[in-house]
Short mmCIF file of C-alpha atoms in Angstrom, two decimals:
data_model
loop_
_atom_site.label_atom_id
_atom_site.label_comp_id
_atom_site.label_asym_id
_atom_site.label_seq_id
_atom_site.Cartn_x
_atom_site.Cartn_y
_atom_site.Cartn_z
CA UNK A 30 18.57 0.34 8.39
CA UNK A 31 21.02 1.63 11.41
CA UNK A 32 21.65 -1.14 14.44
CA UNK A 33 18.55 -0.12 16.95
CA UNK A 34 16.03 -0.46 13.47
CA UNK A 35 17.96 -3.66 13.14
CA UNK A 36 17.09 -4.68 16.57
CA UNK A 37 13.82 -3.57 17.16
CA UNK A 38 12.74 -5.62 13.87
CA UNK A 39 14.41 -8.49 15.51
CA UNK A 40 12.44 -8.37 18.71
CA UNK A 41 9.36 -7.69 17.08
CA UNK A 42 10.12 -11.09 14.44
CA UNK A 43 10.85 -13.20 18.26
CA UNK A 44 8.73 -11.81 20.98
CA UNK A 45 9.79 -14.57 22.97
CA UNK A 46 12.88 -13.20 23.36
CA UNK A 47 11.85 -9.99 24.65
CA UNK A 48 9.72 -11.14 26.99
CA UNK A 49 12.63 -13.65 28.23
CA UNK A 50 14.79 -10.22 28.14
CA UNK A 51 12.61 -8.53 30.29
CA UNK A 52 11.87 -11.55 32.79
CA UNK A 53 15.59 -11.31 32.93
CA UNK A 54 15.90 -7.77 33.67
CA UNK A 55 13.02 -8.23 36.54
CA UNK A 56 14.79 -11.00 38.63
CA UNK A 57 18.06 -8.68 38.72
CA UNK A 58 15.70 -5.81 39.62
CA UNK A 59 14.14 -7.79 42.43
CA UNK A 60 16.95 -9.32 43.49
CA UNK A 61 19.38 -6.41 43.77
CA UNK A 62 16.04 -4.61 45.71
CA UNK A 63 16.17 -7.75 48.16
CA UNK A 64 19.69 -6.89 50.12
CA UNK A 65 18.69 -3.39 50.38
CA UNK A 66 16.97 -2.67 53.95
CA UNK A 67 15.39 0.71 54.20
CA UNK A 68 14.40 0.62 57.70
CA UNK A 69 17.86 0.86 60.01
CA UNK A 70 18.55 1.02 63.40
CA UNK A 71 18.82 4.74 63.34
CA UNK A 72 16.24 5.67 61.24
CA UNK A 73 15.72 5.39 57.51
CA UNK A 74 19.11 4.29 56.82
CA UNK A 75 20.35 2.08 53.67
CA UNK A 76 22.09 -1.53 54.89
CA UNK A 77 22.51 -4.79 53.87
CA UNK A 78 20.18 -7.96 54.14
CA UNK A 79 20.56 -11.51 53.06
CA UNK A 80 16.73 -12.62 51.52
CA UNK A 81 15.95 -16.18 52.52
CA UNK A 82 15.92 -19.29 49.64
CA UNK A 83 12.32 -19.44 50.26
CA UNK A 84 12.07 -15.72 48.73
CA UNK A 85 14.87 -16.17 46.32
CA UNK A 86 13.02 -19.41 44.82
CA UNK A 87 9.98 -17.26 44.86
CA UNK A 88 11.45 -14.37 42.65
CA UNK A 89 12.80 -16.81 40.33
CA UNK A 90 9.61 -18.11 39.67
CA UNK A 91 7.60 -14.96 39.40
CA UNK A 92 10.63 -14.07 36.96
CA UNK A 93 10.38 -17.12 35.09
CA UNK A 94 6.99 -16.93 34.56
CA UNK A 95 6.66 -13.61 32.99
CA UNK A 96 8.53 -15.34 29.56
CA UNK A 97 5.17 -16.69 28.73
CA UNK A 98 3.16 -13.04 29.69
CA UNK A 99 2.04 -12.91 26.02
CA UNK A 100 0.84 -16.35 25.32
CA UNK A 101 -0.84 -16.65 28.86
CA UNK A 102 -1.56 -12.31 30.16
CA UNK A 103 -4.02 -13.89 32.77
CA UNK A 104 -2.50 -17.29 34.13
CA UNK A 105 0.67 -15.12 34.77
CA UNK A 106 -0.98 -12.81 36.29
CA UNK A 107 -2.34 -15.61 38.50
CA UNK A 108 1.22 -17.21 39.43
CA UNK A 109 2.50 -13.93 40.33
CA UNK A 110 -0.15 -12.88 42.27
CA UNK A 111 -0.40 -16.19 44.47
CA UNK A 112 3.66 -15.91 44.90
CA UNK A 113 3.38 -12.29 45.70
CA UNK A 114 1.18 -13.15 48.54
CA UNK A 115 2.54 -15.96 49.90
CA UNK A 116 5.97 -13.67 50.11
CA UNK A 117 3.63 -11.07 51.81
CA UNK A 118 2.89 -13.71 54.70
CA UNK A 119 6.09 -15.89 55.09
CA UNK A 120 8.94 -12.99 53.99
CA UNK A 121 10.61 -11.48 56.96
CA UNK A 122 12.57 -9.89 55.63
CA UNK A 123 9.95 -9.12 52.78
CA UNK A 124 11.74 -9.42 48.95
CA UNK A 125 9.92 -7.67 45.68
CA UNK A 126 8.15 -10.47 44.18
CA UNK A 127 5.69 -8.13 43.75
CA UNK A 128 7.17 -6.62 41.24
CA UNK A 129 6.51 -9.76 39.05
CA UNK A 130 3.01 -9.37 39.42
CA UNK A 131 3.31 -5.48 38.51
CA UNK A 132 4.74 -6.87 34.94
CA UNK A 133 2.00 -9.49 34.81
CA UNK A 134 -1.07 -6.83 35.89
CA UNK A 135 0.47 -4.12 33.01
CA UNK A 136 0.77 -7.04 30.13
CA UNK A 137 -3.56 -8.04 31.26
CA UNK A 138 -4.28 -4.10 31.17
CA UNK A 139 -2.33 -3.67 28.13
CA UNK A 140 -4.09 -6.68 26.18
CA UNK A 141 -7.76 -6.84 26.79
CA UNK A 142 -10.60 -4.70 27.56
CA UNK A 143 -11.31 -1.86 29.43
CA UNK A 144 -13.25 -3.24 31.70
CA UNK A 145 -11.36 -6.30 32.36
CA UNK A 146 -8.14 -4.41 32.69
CA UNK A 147 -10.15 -2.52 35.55
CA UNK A 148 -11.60 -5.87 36.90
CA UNK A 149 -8.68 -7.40 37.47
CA UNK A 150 -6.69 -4.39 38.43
CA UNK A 151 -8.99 -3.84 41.24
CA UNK A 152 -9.02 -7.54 42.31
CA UNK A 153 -5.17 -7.89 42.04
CA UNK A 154 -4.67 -4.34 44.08
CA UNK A 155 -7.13 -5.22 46.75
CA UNK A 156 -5.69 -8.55 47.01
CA UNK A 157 -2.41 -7.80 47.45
CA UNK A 158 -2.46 -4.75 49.09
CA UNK A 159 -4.69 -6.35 51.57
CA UNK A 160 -2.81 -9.31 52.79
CA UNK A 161 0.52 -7.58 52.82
CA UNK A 162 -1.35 -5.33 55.32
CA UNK A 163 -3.11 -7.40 57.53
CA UNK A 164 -1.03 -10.85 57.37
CA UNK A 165 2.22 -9.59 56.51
CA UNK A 166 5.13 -8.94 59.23
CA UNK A 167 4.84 -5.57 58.81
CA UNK A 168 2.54 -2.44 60.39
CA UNK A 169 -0.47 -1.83 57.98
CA UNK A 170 0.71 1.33 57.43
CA UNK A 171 4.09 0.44 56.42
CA UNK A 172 5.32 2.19 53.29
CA UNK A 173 5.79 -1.61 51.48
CA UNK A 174 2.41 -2.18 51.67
CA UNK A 175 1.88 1.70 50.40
CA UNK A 176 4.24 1.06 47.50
CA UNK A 177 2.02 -2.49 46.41
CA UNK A 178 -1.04 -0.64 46.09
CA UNK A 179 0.34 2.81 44.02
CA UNK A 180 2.59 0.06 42.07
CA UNK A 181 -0.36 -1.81 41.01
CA UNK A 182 -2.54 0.95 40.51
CA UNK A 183 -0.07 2.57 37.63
CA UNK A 184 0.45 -0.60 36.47
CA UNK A 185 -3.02 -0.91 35.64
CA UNK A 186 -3.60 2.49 34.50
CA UNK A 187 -0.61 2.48 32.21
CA UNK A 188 -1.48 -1.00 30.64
CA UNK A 189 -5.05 0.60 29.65
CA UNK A 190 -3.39 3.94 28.07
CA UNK A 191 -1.20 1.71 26.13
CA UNK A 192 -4.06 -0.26 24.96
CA UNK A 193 -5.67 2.66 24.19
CA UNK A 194 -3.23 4.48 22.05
CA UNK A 195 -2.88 1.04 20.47
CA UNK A 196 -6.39 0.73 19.21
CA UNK A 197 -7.02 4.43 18.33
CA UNK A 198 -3.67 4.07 16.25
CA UNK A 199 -4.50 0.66 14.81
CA UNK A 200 -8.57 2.67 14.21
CA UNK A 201 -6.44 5.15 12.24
CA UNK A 202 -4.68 3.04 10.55
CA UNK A 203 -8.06 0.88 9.16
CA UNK A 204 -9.69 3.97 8.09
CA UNK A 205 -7.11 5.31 5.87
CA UNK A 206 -7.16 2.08 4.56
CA UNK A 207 -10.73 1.69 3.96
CA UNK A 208 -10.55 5.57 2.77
CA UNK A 209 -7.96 3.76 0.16
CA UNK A 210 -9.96 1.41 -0.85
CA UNK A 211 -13.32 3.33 -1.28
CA UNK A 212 -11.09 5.91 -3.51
CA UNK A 213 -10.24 3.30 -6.04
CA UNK A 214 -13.43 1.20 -5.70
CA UNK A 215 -14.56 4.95 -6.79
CA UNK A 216 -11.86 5.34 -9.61
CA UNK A 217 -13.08 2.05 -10.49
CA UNK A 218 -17.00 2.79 -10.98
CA UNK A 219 -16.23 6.26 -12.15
CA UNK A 220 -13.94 4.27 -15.45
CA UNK A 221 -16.67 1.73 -15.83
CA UNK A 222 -19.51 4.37 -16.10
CA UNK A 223 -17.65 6.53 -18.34
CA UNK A 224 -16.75 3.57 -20.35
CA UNK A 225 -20.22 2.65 -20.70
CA UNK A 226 -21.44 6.10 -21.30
CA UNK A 227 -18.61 6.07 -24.19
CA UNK A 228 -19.75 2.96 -25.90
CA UNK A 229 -23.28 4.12 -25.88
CA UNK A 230 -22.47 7.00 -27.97
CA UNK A 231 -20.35 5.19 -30.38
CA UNK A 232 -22.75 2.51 -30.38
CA UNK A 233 -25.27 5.09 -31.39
CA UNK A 234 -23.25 7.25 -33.66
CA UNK A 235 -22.15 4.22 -36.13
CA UNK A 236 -25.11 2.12 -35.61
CA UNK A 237 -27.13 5.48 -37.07
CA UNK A 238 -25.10 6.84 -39.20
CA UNK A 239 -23.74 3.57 -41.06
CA UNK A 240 -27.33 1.74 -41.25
CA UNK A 241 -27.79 5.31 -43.27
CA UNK A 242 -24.84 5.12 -45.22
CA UNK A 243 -25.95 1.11 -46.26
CA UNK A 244 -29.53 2.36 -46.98
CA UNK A 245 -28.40 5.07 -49.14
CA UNK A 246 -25.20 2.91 -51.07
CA UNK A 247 -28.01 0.37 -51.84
CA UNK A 248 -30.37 2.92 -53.25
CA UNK A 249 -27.75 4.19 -55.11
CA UNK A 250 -26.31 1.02 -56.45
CA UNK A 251 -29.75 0.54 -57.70
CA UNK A 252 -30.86 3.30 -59.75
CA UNK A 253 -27.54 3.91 -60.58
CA UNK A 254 -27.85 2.60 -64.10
CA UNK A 255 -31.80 3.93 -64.70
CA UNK A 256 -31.87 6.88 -62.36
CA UNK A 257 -28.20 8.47 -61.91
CA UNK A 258 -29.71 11.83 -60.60
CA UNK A 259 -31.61 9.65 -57.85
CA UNK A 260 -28.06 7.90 -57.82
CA UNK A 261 -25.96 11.46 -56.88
CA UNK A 262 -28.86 12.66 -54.85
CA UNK A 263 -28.46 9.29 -52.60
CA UNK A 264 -24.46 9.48 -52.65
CA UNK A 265 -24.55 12.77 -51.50
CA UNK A 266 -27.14 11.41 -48.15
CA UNK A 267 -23.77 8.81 -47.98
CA UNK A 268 -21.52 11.73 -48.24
CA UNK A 269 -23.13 13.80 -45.37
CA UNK A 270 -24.02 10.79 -43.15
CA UNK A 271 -20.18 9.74 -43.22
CA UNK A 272 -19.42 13.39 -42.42
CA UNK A 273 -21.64 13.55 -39.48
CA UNK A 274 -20.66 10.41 -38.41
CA UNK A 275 -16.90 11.76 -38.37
CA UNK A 276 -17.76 15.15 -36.88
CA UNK A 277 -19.34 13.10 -33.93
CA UNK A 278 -16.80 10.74 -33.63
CA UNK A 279 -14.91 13.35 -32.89
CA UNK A 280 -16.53 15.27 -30.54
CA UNK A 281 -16.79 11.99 -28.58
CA UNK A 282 -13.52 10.88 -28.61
CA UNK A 283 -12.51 14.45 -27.58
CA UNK A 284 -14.55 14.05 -24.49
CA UNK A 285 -11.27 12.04 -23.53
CA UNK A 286 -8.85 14.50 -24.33
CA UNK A 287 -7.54 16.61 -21.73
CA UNK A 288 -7.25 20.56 -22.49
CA UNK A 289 -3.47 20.89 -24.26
CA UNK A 290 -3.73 17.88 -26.32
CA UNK A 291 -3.15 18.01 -29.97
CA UNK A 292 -6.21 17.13 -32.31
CA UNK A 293 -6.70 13.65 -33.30
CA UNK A 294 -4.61 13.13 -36.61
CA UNK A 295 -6.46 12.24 -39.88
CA UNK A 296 -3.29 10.22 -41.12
CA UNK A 297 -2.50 6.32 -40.33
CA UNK A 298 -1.89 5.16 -36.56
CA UNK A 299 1.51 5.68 -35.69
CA UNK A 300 4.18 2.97 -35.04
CA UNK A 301 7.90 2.42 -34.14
CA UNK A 302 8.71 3.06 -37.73
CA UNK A 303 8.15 6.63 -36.51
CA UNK A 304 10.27 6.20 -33.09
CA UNK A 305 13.02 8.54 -34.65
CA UNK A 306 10.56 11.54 -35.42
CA UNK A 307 8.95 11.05 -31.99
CA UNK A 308 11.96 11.41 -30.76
CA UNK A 309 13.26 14.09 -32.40
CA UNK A 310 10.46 16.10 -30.98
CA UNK A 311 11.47 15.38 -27.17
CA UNK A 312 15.00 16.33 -28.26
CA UNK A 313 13.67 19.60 -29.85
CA UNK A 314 12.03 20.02 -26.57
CA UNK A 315 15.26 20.04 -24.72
CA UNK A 316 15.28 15.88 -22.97
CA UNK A 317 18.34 13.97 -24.16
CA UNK A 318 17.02 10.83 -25.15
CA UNK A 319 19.28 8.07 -26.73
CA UNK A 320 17.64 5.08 -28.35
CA UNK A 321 18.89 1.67 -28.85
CA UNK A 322 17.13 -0.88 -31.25
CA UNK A 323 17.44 -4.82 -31.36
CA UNK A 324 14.12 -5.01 -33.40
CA UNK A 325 15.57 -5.61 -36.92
CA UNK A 326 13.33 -7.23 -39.68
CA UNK A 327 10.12 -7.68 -37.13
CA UNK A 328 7.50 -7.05 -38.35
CA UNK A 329 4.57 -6.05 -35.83
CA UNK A 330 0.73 -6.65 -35.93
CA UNK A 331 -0.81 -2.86 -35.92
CA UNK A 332 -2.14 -3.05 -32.72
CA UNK A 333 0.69 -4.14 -30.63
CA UNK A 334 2.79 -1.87 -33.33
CA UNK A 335 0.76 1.22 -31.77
CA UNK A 336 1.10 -0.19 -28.88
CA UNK A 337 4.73 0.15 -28.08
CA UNK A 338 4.41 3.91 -29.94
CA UNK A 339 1.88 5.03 -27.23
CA UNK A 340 3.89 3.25 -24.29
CA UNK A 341 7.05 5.10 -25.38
CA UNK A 342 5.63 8.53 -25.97
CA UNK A 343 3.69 8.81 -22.69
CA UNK A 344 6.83 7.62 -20.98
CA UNK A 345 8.89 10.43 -22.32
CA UNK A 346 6.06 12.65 -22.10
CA UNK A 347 6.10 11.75 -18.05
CA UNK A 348 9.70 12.34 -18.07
CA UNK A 349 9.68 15.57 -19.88
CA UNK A 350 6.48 16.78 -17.60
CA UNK A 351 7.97 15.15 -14.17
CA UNK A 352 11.88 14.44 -13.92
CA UNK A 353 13.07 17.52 -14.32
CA UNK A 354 14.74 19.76 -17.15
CA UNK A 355 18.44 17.91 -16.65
CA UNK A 356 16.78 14.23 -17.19
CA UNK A 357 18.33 11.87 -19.42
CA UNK A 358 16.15 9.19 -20.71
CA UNK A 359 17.09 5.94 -22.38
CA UNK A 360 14.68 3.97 -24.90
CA UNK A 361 15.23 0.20 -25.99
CA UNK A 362 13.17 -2.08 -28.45
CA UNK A 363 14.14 -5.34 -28.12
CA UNK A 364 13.12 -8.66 -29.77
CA UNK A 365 13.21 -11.16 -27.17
CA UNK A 366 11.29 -14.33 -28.58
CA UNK A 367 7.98 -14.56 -28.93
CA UNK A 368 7.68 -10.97 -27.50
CA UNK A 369 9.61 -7.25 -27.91
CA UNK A 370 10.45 -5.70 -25.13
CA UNK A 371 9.64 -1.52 -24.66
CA UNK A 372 11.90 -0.02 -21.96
CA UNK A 373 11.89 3.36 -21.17
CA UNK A 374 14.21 4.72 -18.44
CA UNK A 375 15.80 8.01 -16.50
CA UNK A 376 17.61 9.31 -13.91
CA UNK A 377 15.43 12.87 -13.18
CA UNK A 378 13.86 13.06 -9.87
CA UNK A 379 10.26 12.18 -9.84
CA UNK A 380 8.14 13.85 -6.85
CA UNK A 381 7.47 10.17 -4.79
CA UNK A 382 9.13 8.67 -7.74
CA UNK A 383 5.85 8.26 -9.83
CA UNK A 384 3.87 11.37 -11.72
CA UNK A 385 1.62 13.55 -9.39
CA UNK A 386 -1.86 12.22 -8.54
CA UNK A 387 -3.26 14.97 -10.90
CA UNK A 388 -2.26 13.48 -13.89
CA UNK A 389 -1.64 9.97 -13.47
CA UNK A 390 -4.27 8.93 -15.91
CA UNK A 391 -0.98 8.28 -18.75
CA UNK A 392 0.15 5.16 -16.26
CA UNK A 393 -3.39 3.80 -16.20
CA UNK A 394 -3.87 4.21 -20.30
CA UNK A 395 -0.40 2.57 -20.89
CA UNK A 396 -1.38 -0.52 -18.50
CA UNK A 397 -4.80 -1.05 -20.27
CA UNK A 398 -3.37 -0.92 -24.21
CA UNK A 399 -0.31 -3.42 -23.13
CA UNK A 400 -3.12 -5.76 -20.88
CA UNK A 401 -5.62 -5.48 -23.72
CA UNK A 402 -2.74 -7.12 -25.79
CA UNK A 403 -2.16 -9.73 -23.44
CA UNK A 404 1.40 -8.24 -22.49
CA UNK A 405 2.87 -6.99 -19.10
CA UNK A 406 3.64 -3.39 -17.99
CA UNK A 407 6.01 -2.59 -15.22
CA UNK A 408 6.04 0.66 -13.88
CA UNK A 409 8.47 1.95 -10.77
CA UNK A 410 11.06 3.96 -9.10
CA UNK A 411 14.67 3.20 -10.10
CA UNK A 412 17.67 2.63 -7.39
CA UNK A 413 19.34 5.52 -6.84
CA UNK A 414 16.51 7.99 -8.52
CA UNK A 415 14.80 7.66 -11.40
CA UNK A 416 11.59 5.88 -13.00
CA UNK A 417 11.57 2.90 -15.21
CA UNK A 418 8.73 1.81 -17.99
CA UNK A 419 9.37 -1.91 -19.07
CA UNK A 420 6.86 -3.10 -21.23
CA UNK A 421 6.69 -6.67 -22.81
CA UNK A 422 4.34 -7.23 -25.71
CA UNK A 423 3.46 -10.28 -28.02
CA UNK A 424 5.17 -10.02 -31.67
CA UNK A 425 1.78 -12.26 -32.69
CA UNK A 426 -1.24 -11.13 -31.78
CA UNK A 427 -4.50 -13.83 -31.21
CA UNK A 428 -5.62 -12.94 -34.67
CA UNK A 429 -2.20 -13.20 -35.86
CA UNK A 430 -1.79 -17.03 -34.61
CA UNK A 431 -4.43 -18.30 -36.43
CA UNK A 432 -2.66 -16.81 -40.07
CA UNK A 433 -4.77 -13.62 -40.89
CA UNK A 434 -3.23 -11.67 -43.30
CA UNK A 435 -0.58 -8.83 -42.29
CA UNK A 436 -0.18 -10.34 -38.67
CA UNK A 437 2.99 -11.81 -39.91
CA UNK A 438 6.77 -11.87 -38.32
#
């Protein structure tokens, strides 16, 4: 952040401030525009005047009460206003105290409505304009009394196009928001109805098929001894219902997959007793990975075991697909506690630092296997470029705590 960024947050933090800065900045305006006399003895000429104390007093007061233009648009306005005219009447020669009321009338337009803005625009121009004109010391048609009218006038007309902009910016503003927000309420439903769907069609594919398998095991378990051809003939109904049941499994579960992934393997979930093979085949693939291991002797629970395999593969796998061919990428499995830590990090050069909205699913599956294990995932950009995976899991699971078997450390 350069000096003027500096600054202008600053301001913005103490508003008081700038508004004392620009009360400031009016006095020296009006004062330095009360010596000046336009009107010389030989025509329009530039000279010298002295302003009275009545008129200095009065320009210190318009001045002074512009500081509180944010907390009180309207009273200010009022204060200015009733000095402006009493300078209009008693000045000779006249000073600007006008101009404090020019401030005030642009802070009104520039902080309520339309319509007000315009009300009070109109009132304060008419006002002004008007008693400089008929009860001031100077011809009606002077060009002072010109100038109070065309001042207030833009001063109105500018405070209501600033207002303006404002609220079609801030209108902008809450409907990408709310655009936001109705995208991931979407995301949201769209998971939770495709969840549901899912479950239904498990629910019905085992609830069928192994109510079938029980029916037929306790047929055969009966006549087994009596009846063995009855026995095969009902194993084989057991046989075929466990094969459809796996055939549909399948075909459900692949309703998940996205097109390139590998078939679902018939061996034993995977776990970081296989972190150097799944590694190997990201080095094969061309990422340097290096791995570093404070994990000795612990022995995981299967699910958080899988766990920190799946976290660590879909990192790399978002490395390899979005940092870059010349990424380096660093794993650690620390046992910190109660808990072992997953990090996964690299230096490649992420597009926004995070993989592209059309695939951002992996994120989203890592954050619901570590929260399903009551752990915490930690996803983000890395200072200086890079992303960063920090997963930390529970060595004990629920199940574990209460002594199951093979939930031990």
């Amino acid at each position: 952040m350069n000096t003027l960024d500096r600054a202008r947050a600053h301001l913005k933090a103490h508003p008081l401030a700038l508004d004392a800065a620009l009360a400031t900045g009016v006095l020296i305006c009006m004062v330095a525009g009360s010596f000046v006399d336009p009107h010389g003895k030989d025509g329009v000429t530039w000279g010298l005047r002295t302003p009275d104390a009545p008129s200095i007093v009065l320009m210190a007061v318009g001045a002074g009460a512009l500081v509180f233009r944010r907390r009180a648009p309207r009273t200010v306005l009022a204060v200015a206003g009733t000095l402006s005219v009493i300078e209009s009447v008693t000045g000779d020669p006249r000073a600007p105290v006008a101009m404090s009321a020019v401030v005030a009338l642009y802070t009104v337009a520039s902080t309520t409505d339309r319509h007000t803005a315009w009300r009070l625009g109109l009132l304060t121009m008419t006002l002004l304009t008007g008693v400089a004109m008929l009860a001031g010391p100077l011809p009606w048609y002077a060009q002072e009394n010109l100038a109070i009218f065309a001042w207030t006038g833009m001063a109105a007309t500018a405070g209501d196009a600033i207002r303006s902009r404002r609220a079609f910016v801030d209108a902008i503003q809450e409907r990408a928001e709310r655009a936001e927000r109705t995208r991931e309420e979407e995301a949201r439903r769209r998971v939770a109805e495709e969840r549901l769907r899912i479950a239904r069609d498990l629910h019905d594919v085992v609830a069928h098929h192994i109510a079938l398998v029980n029916v037929q095991a306790g047929v055969a378990a009966h006549v087994m001894d009596k009846r063995p051809d009855q026995a095969k003939e009902a194993l084989a109904h057991v046989r075929e219902a466990s094969r459809s049941a796996l055939n549909e499994l399948r075909a459900t579960v692949g309703l998940l997959r996205q097109s390139g992934d590998p078939e679902a393997p018939t061996e034993p979930a995977p776990g970081l007793h296989r972190l150097d093979e799944l590694v190997g085949t990201f080095r094969s693939a061309g990422l340097q990975v290096e791995v570093a291991r404070a994990d000795q002797g612990t022995t995981l629970p299967a699910a958080v075991d899988l766990a920190a395999y799946r976290v660590i593969q879909e990192a790399l796998t978002n490395v390899q697909k979005h940092a870059g061919n010349q990424a380096k990428a660093e794993v650690s499995v620390v046992r910190v506690g109660p808990q072992v830590e997953i990090t996964v990090l690299d230096d490649g050069r992420h597009d926004d630092q995070a993989p592209p909205s059309g695939g951002g699913h992996g994120l989203l599956g890592m954050r619901e296997r570590v929260t399903a294990l009551r752990g915490t995932l930690t996803t983000g950009p890395r200072y200086g470029g890079g992303f960063r995976v920090h997963a930390i899991l529970p060595v004990k699971t629920r199940t574990a705590a209460t002594g199951e078997p093979g939930e031990t450390v």
